[in-house]
Amino acid sequence: MVDQRELGLDALVDVLKAAGEPTRMRLLALLGAGDLTVTDLTEILGQSQPRISRHLKLLAEVELVDRYQEGAWAYFRLRQEGSRVSLVRAMLASATSDDAVLSRDASRLVTLKKARAEKAQAYFSRNAAGWDELRRLHVSERDVETALRDMVGDGPVESLLDLGTGTGRILQLFEGLYRRGIGIDASRDMLAVARSNLDRAGITKASIRHGDIFNLPLDGQVFDLVTIHQVLHFLDQPEAAIAEAARMLTPGGRLVIIDFAPHGLEHLRDEHAHARLGFSHQAMTDWLAKAGLQLEKTTDLSPEGTDGGKLTVTIWLARDQRAVEESEAPHQRMQAGGL
């Protein structure tokens, strides 16, 4: 429901003026589905870049869209919260589902995202056998794994889920901790490599499955540890993958994300299919909070020397808050009752 009490007359008119134009309404509908660049929007709408940029500027001025820079690219998205955005979402929801223009835009968006996914998939397939070697081009893998083990600790893990398992390295690294492990990946070539590696290591308590990180073929609230190792920078919507990972956690379960800190190595987009040039602590904290997780620990691992071809790796550990909230509830009820 739109909270119009927070919108004065001037603000209400500003929102209606900004949204009350066909192209800008189409932009709002597209940006509500995820992060897109001006180039993406130009391709979908079939309009010039200056025209699209001008419309985006107007939408940003009335606080309907957010803009953030990643290297040479600028991404736009519909703001997540606020009365202005609530009003826009209500307007979009009232649009007929079979509107020809909006349906065509949505179809083109699906095509664009499919092309991106196929590009990343092709990269994984081409490099399945040498993926571990590519990781070593960045910060030392040994240092990353040592820091990761220290952060997770030695406590037993009932069930581990590794998303984007790749070669299955995380399942091997934590083999002594978990009772049951599952690795999920979208690349069948990667799955073949992971299965071979687990067989070679004699690990039988972990299984490998094909699946979509945005729509996992698993029941929710089953895993007490979920890992996402060097996967999010390939995704257009990393926050959606985080939300799906959070859905997998048991109350009080932990999510560990390993990925790159913000950087400016543009060639990684074309040469290695990176959709994102790293992630800031603020962005990750916001995404985790939105998924119902509390960030507990962070570690930055910077490369040695001054080699500009290496990247800083960051490890984020967050915990599902439901167990904490449930344990505090009886105490809060007692206080409310004056006991």
Short mmCIF file of C-alpha atoms in Angstrom, two decimals:
data_model
loop_
_atom_site.label_atom_id
_atom_site.label_comp_id
_atom_site.label_asym_id
_atom_site.label_seq_id
_atom_site.Cartn_x
_atom_site.Cartn_y
_atom_site.Cartn_z
CA MET A 1 0.00 0.00 0.00
CA VAL A 2 1.28 3.47 -0.85
CA ASP A 3 2.01 5.63 2.18
CA GLN A 4 0.80 8.90 0.75
CA ARG A 5 1.05 10.61 4.13
CA GLU A 6 4.77 11.03 3.50
CA LEU A 7 4.20 12.74 0.16
CA GLY A 8 3.35 16.41 0.16
CA LEU A 9 1.52 17.95 -2.77
CA ASP A 10 4.71 19.16 -4.48
CA ALA A 11 6.41 15.78 -4.15
CA LEU A 12 3.32 13.99 -5.41
CA VAL A 13 3.14 16.23 -8.47
CA ASP A 14 6.87 15.76 -9.12
CA VAL A 15 6.49 11.99 -9.13
CA LEU A 16 3.46 12.08 -11.40
CA LYS A 17 5.18 14.47 -13.82
CA ALA A 18 8.30 12.31 -13.96
CA ALA A 19 6.45 9.03 -14.41
CA GLY A 20 3.68 10.45 -16.58
CA GLU A 21 5.51 10.06 -19.89
CA PRO A 22 5.50 6.84 -21.97
CA THR A 23 9.26 6.34 -22.27
CA ARG A 24 9.92 7.08 -18.62
CA MET A 25 7.16 4.73 -17.52
CA ARG A 26 8.71 2.02 -19.70
CA LEU A 27 12.10 2.72 -18.10
CA LEU A 28 10.64 2.43 -14.62
CA ALA A 29 9.06 -0.92 -15.50
CA LEU A 30 12.37 -2.26 -16.83
CA LEU A 31 14.45 -0.94 -13.93
CA GLY A 32 12.04 -2.53 -11.52
CA ALA A 33 13.24 -5.88 -12.87
CA GLY A 34 16.92 -5.30 -12.10
CA ASP A 35 20.06 -3.32 -12.83
CA LEU A 36 20.56 -2.13 -16.40
CA THR A 37 22.97 0.14 -18.24
CA VAL A 38 22.09 2.91 -20.68
CA THR A 39 23.28 0.61 -23.47
CA ASP A 40 20.90 -2.12 -22.29
CA LEU A 41 17.99 0.31 -22.18
CA THR A 42 18.86 1.74 -25.59
CA GLU A 43 18.83 -1.76 -27.06
CA ILE A 44 15.50 -2.66 -25.48
CA LEU A 45 13.62 0.58 -26.20
CA GLY A 46 15.21 1.27 -29.59
CA GLN A 47 15.88 4.92 -28.70
CA SER A 48 19.06 7.00 -28.79
CA GLN A 49 21.49 7.04 -25.90
CA PRO A 50 21.16 10.82 -25.28
CA ARG A 51 17.39 10.49 -25.09
CA ILE A 52 17.56 7.59 -22.65
CA SER A 53 20.16 9.39 -20.53
CA ARG A 54 17.99 12.50 -20.37
CA HIS A 55 14.99 10.51 -19.16
CA LEU A 56 17.10 8.71 -16.55
CA LYS A 57 18.41 12.02 -15.28
CA LEU A 58 14.87 13.27 -14.72
CA LEU A 59 13.89 10.09 -12.89
CA ALA A 60 16.97 10.31 -10.68
CA GLU A 61 16.23 13.94 -9.80
CA VAL A 62 12.88 12.98 -8.26
CA GLU A 63 14.47 10.04 -6.40
CA LEU A 64 12.84 7.25 -8.37
CA VAL A 65 15.98 5.56 -9.68
CA ASP A 66 19.45 5.00 -8.30
CA ARG A 67 22.63 5.31 -10.35
CA TYR A 68 25.94 3.76 -9.44
CA GLN A 69 29.23 3.51 -11.27
CA GLU A 70 31.21 0.35 -11.93
CA GLY A 71 34.35 1.20 -13.83
CA ALA A 72 33.35 2.78 -17.13
CA TRP A 73 29.77 1.52 -16.88
CA ALA A 74 26.88 3.13 -15.03
CA TYR A 75 24.04 0.96 -13.76
CA PHE A 76 20.52 2.13 -13.01
CA ARG A 77 17.76 0.53 -10.99
CA LEU A 78 14.42 1.42 -9.45
CA ARG A 79 14.90 2.52 -5.85
CA GLN A 80 14.06 -0.17 -3.34
CA GLU A 81 12.25 1.88 -0.71
CA GLY A 82 10.35 5.11 -0.18
CA SER A 83 6.85 6.50 -0.66
CA ARG A 84 7.70 7.84 -4.12
CA VAL A 85 8.73 4.42 -5.36
CA SER A 86 5.72 2.81 -3.67
CA LEU A 87 3.49 5.09 -5.69
CA VAL A 88 5.30 4.18 -8.91
CA ARG A 89 5.05 0.46 -8.15
CA ALA A 90 1.31 0.85 -7.58
CA MET A 91 1.01 2.62 -10.93
CA LEU A 92 2.95 -0.13 -12.71
CA ALA A 93 0.87 -2.81 -11.01
CA SER A 94 -2.27 -1.22 -12.40
CA ALA A 95 -1.05 -1.60 -16.00
CA THR A 96 -2.81 -4.29 -17.98
CA SER A 97 -0.74 -7.45 -18.25
CA ASP A 98 -1.22 -7.71 -22.01
CA ASP A 99 -0.15 -4.17 -22.87
CA ALA A 100 1.69 -4.54 -26.18
CA VAL A 101 4.49 -2.05 -25.48
CA LEU A 102 5.31 -3.25 -21.96
CA SER A 103 5.09 -6.88 -23.06
CA ARG A 104 7.51 -6.24 -25.91
CA ASP A 105 9.94 -4.50 -23.56
CA ALA A 106 9.73 -7.39 -21.11
CA SER A 107 10.38 -9.88 -23.89
CA ARG A 108 13.43 -7.95 -25.08
CA LEU A 109 14.70 -7.81 -21.50
CA VAL A 110 14.42 -11.58 -21.24
CA THR A 111 16.36 -11.93 -24.51
CA LEU A 112 19.08 -9.57 -23.30
CA LYS A 113 19.50 -11.40 -20.01
CA LYS A 114 19.51 -14.74 -21.78
CA ALA A 115 22.34 -13.57 -24.04
CA ARG A 116 24.34 -12.47 -21.00
CA ALA A 117 23.74 -15.76 -19.26
CA GLU A 118 24.80 -17.70 -22.36
CA LYS A 119 27.98 -15.65 -22.56
CA ALA A 120 28.86 -16.48 -18.97
CA GLN A 121 27.87 -20.10 -19.48
CA ALA A 122 30.09 -20.36 -22.55
CA TYR A 123 32.97 -18.93 -20.57
CA PHE A 124 32.54 -21.48 -17.80
CA SER A 125 32.33 -24.29 -20.33
CA ARG A 126 35.46 -23.17 -22.19
CA ASN A 127 37.45 -22.84 -19.00
CA ALA A 128 36.04 -25.65 -16.88
CA ALA A 129 39.27 -27.63 -16.69
CA GLY A 130 41.44 -24.58 -16.01
CA TRP A 131 39.18 -22.62 -13.67
CA ASP A 132 41.37 -23.13 -10.61
CA GLU A 133 44.34 -21.83 -12.59
CA LEU A 134 42.43 -18.67 -13.52
CA ARG A 135 41.69 -18.02 -9.87
CA ARG A 136 45.38 -18.10 -9.10
CA LEU A 137 45.87 -15.08 -11.36
CA HIS A 138 44.30 -13.05 -8.55
CA VAL A 139 45.17 -12.97 -4.86
CA SER A 140 46.78 -16.17 -3.57
CA GLU A 141 44.22 -18.96 -3.40
CA ARG A 142 46.04 -20.43 -0.43
CA ASP A 143 45.65 -17.16 1.50
CA VAL A 144 41.95 -17.01 0.61
CA GLU A 145 41.33 -20.55 1.77
CA THR A 146 43.23 -20.02 5.03
CA ALA A 147 41.22 -16.88 5.80
CA LEU A 148 38.01 -18.65 4.83
CA ARG A 149 38.68 -21.58 7.17
CA ASP A 150 39.56 -19.19 10.00
CA MET A 151 36.34 -17.25 9.48
CA VAL A 152 34.10 -20.33 9.35
CA GLY A 153 35.85 -21.96 12.31
CA ASP A 154 36.15 -25.60 13.33
CA GLY A 155 32.62 -26.18 14.57
CA PRO A 156 30.76 -29.08 12.97
CA VAL A 157 28.43 -28.28 10.08
CA GLU A 158 25.40 -30.47 9.62
CA SER A 159 24.73 -29.46 6.01
CA LEU A 160 26.75 -27.36 3.57
CA LEU A 161 25.47 -25.86 0.33
CA ASP A 162 28.02 -24.48 -2.16
CA LEU A 163 26.43 -22.31 -4.85
CA GLY A 164 28.29 -22.05 -8.16
CA THR A 165 30.47 -24.89 -6.97
CA GLY A 166 32.71 -24.84 -10.06
CA THR A 167 35.46 -27.42 -9.57
CA GLY A 168 34.05 -28.40 -6.18
CA ARG A 169 36.95 -26.83 -4.30
CA ILE A 170 34.82 -25.56 -1.37
CA LEU A 171 33.38 -29.05 -0.85
CA GLN A 172 36.93 -30.36 -0.66
CA LEU A 173 38.16 -27.55 1.60
CA PHE A 174 35.48 -28.11 4.26
CA GLU A 175 35.28 -31.88 3.87
CA GLY A 176 36.25 -32.39 7.52
CA LEU A 177 33.50 -30.10 8.84
CA TYR A 178 30.22 -31.05 7.21
CA ARG A 179 28.13 -34.17 7.50
CA ARG A 180 26.33 -33.59 4.20
CA GLY A 181 27.32 -31.35 1.32
CA ILE A 182 25.72 -30.30 -1.94
CA GLY A 183 27.31 -28.32 -4.77
CA ILE A 184 25.12 -26.53 -7.31
CA ASP A 185 26.28 -25.24 -10.69
CA ALA A 186 24.64 -24.27 -14.00
CA SER A 187 27.53 -25.51 -16.15
CA ARG A 188 27.45 -29.20 -16.93
CA ASP A 189 31.14 -29.07 -17.86
CA MET A 190 31.90 -27.65 -14.40
CA LEU A 191 29.77 -30.35 -12.78
CA ALA A 192 31.76 -33.03 -14.57
CA VAL A 193 35.01 -31.51 -13.30
CA ALA A 194 33.66 -31.21 -9.74
CA ARG A 195 32.47 -34.79 -9.69
CA SER A 196 35.84 -35.96 -10.94
CA ASN A 197 37.65 -33.96 -8.26
CA LEU A 198 35.44 -35.31 -5.48
CA ASP A 199 35.94 -38.86 -6.74
CA ARG A 200 39.69 -38.29 -6.81
CA ALA A 201 39.61 -36.99 -3.23
CA GLY A 202 37.47 -39.90 -2.07
CA ILE A 203 34.69 -37.61 -0.85
CA THR A 204 31.39 -39.47 -0.84
CA LYS A 205 29.30 -37.33 1.53
CA ALA A 206 28.98 -34.50 -1.02
CA SER A 207 26.82 -34.54 -4.14
CA ILE A 208 26.81 -32.35 -7.23
CA ARG A 209 23.65 -31.06 -8.87
CA HIS A 210 22.73 -28.97 -11.86
CA GLY A 211 20.68 -25.93 -10.92
CA ASP A 212 19.89 -22.25 -11.27
CA ILE A 213 21.31 -20.09 -8.49
CA PHE A 214 18.21 -17.86 -8.71
CA ASN A 215 15.77 -20.76 -8.40
CA LEU A 216 17.42 -23.58 -6.51
CA PRO A 217 15.98 -27.09 -6.86
CA LEU A 218 16.06 -27.56 -3.07
CA ASP A 219 13.81 -27.13 -0.06
CA GLY A 220 14.39 -23.99 1.96
CA GLN A 221 15.67 -23.69 5.56
CA VAL A 222 17.77 -26.85 5.29
CA PHE A 223 21.43 -25.73 5.35
CA ASP A 224 23.34 -24.29 8.27
CA LEU A 225 26.20 -23.08 6.05
CA VAL A 226 25.89 -21.72 2.50
CA THR A 227 28.88 -20.53 0.47
CA ILE A 228 29.06 -18.43 -2.71
CA HIS A 229 32.65 -18.48 -3.93
CA GLN A 230 33.63 -16.13 -6.77
CA VAL A 231 30.23 -16.30 -8.44
CA LEU A 232 28.39 -13.03 -7.82
CA HIS A 233 30.53 -10.94 -10.18
CA PHE A 234 29.18 -13.00 -13.08
CA LEU A 235 25.56 -12.15 -12.25
CA ASP A 236 23.37 -9.25 -13.34
CA GLN A 237 21.36 -9.49 -10.13
CA PRO A 238 23.69 -10.62 -7.33
CA GLU A 239 21.23 -9.47 -4.69
CA ALA A 240 18.67 -11.97 -6.03
CA ALA A 241 21.20 -14.79 -5.64
CA ILE A 242 21.87 -13.66 -2.07
CA ALA A 243 18.15 -13.68 -1.30
CA GLU A 244 17.83 -17.21 -2.69
CA ALA A 245 20.86 -18.31 -0.66
CA ALA A 246 19.27 -16.83 2.47
CA ARG A 247 16.13 -18.85 1.76
CA MET A 248 18.22 -22.01 2.07
CA LEU A 249 19.48 -21.22 5.59
CA THR A 250 18.21 -22.76 8.78
CA PRO A 251 17.37 -20.25 11.54
CA GLY A 252 20.74 -18.97 12.74
CA GLY A 253 22.52 -20.43 9.70
CA ARG A 254 25.49 -18.69 8.10
CA LEU A 255 26.17 -17.40 4.59
CA VAL A 256 29.75 -16.87 3.43
CA ILE A 257 30.45 -14.85 0.28
CA ILE A 258 33.87 -14.70 -1.34
CA ASP A 259 34.29 -12.20 -4.17
CA PHE A 260 36.27 -9.22 -5.40
CA ALA A 261 36.44 -5.78 -3.85
CA PRO A 262 35.64 -2.88 -6.23
CA HIS A 263 38.20 -2.53 -9.02
CA GLY A 264 38.66 -0.96 -12.44
CA LEU A 265 39.86 -3.83 -14.62
CA GLU A 266 37.47 -3.28 -17.54
CA HIS A 267 38.97 -6.06 -19.67
CA LEU A 268 37.45 -8.63 -17.33
CA ARG A 269 34.02 -7.82 -18.76
CA ASP A 270 34.85 -8.95 -22.29
CA GLU A 271 37.63 -11.44 -21.64
CA HIS A 272 36.12 -13.21 -18.64
CA ALA A 273 32.39 -12.36 -18.77
CA HIS A 274 32.43 -10.39 -15.51
CA ALA A 275 29.15 -8.50 -15.17
CA ARG A 276 30.28 -6.65 -12.01
CA LEU A 277 33.63 -5.11 -11.17
CA GLY A 278 33.63 -6.08 -7.53
CA PHE A 279 31.40 -5.18 -4.60
CA SER A 280 31.63 -2.54 -1.91
CA HIS A 281 31.07 -3.31 1.77
CA GLN A 282 28.05 -1.01 1.80
CA ALA A 283 26.35 -2.71 -1.14
CA MET A 284 26.94 -6.15 0.35
CA THR A 285 25.70 -5.06 3.78
CA ASP A 286 22.52 -3.65 2.25
CA TRP A 287 21.82 -6.78 0.21
CA LEU A 288 22.41 -9.04 3.19
CA ALA A 289 20.14 -6.97 5.42
CA LYS A 290 17.40 -7.01 2.81
CA ALA A 291 17.67 -10.82 2.76
CA GLY A 292 17.23 -10.95 6.55
CA LEU A 293 20.90 -11.54 7.34
CA GLN A 294 23.23 -9.73 9.74
CA LEU A 295 26.82 -9.17 8.62
CA GLU A 296 29.13 -10.50 11.34
CA LYS A 297 32.64 -10.58 9.90
CA THR A 298 34.53 -9.13 6.93
CA THR A 299 38.06 -9.79 5.71
CA ASP A 300 39.89 -8.03 2.87
CA LEU A 301 42.79 -9.89 1.27
CA SER A 302 44.92 -7.53 -0.80
CA PRO A 303 47.45 -8.87 -3.30
CA GLU A 304 51.14 -8.62 -2.58
CA GLY A 305 53.21 -6.08 -4.49
CA THR A 306 51.84 -3.54 -6.93
CA ASP A 307 50.81 -5.78 -9.79
CA GLY A 308 47.80 -4.03 -11.31
CA GLY A 309 46.58 -7.34 -12.75
CA LYS A 310 45.77 -8.74 -9.33
CA LEU A 311 42.64 -8.12 -7.32
CA THR A 312 41.66 -7.78 -3.68
CA VAL A 313 39.41 -10.58 -2.47
CA THR A 314 36.83 -9.92 0.25
CA ILE A 315 35.12 -12.48 2.47
CA TRP A 316 31.79 -11.60 4.06
CA LEU A 317 30.16 -13.79 6.73
CA ALA A 318 26.54 -13.16 7.66
CA ARG A 319 24.03 -14.95 9.88
CA ASP A 320 20.31 -15.56 9.60
CA GLN A 321 18.61 -13.58 12.37
CA ARG A 322 15.53 -15.70 12.98
CA ALA A 323 17.11 -17.76 15.77
CA VAL A 324 18.19 -14.58 17.57
CA GLU A 325 14.79 -12.95 17.22
CA GLU A 326 12.99 -16.08 18.41
CA SER A 327 15.24 -16.41 21.48
CA GLU A 328 14.68 -12.76 22.39
CA ALA A 329 10.91 -12.88 21.97
CA PRO A 330 10.05 -14.64 25.31
CA HIS A 331 12.24 -12.19 27.23
CA GLN A 332 10.58 -9.26 25.51
CA ARG A 333 7.13 -10.64 26.29
CA MET A 334 8.09 -11.04 29.96
CA GLN A 335 9.29 -7.45 30.11
CA ALA A 336 6.09 -6.24 28.47
CA GLY A 337 4.08 -8.12 31.08
CA GLY A 338 6.04 -6.58 33.93
CA LEU A 339 7.53 -9.91 35.08
#
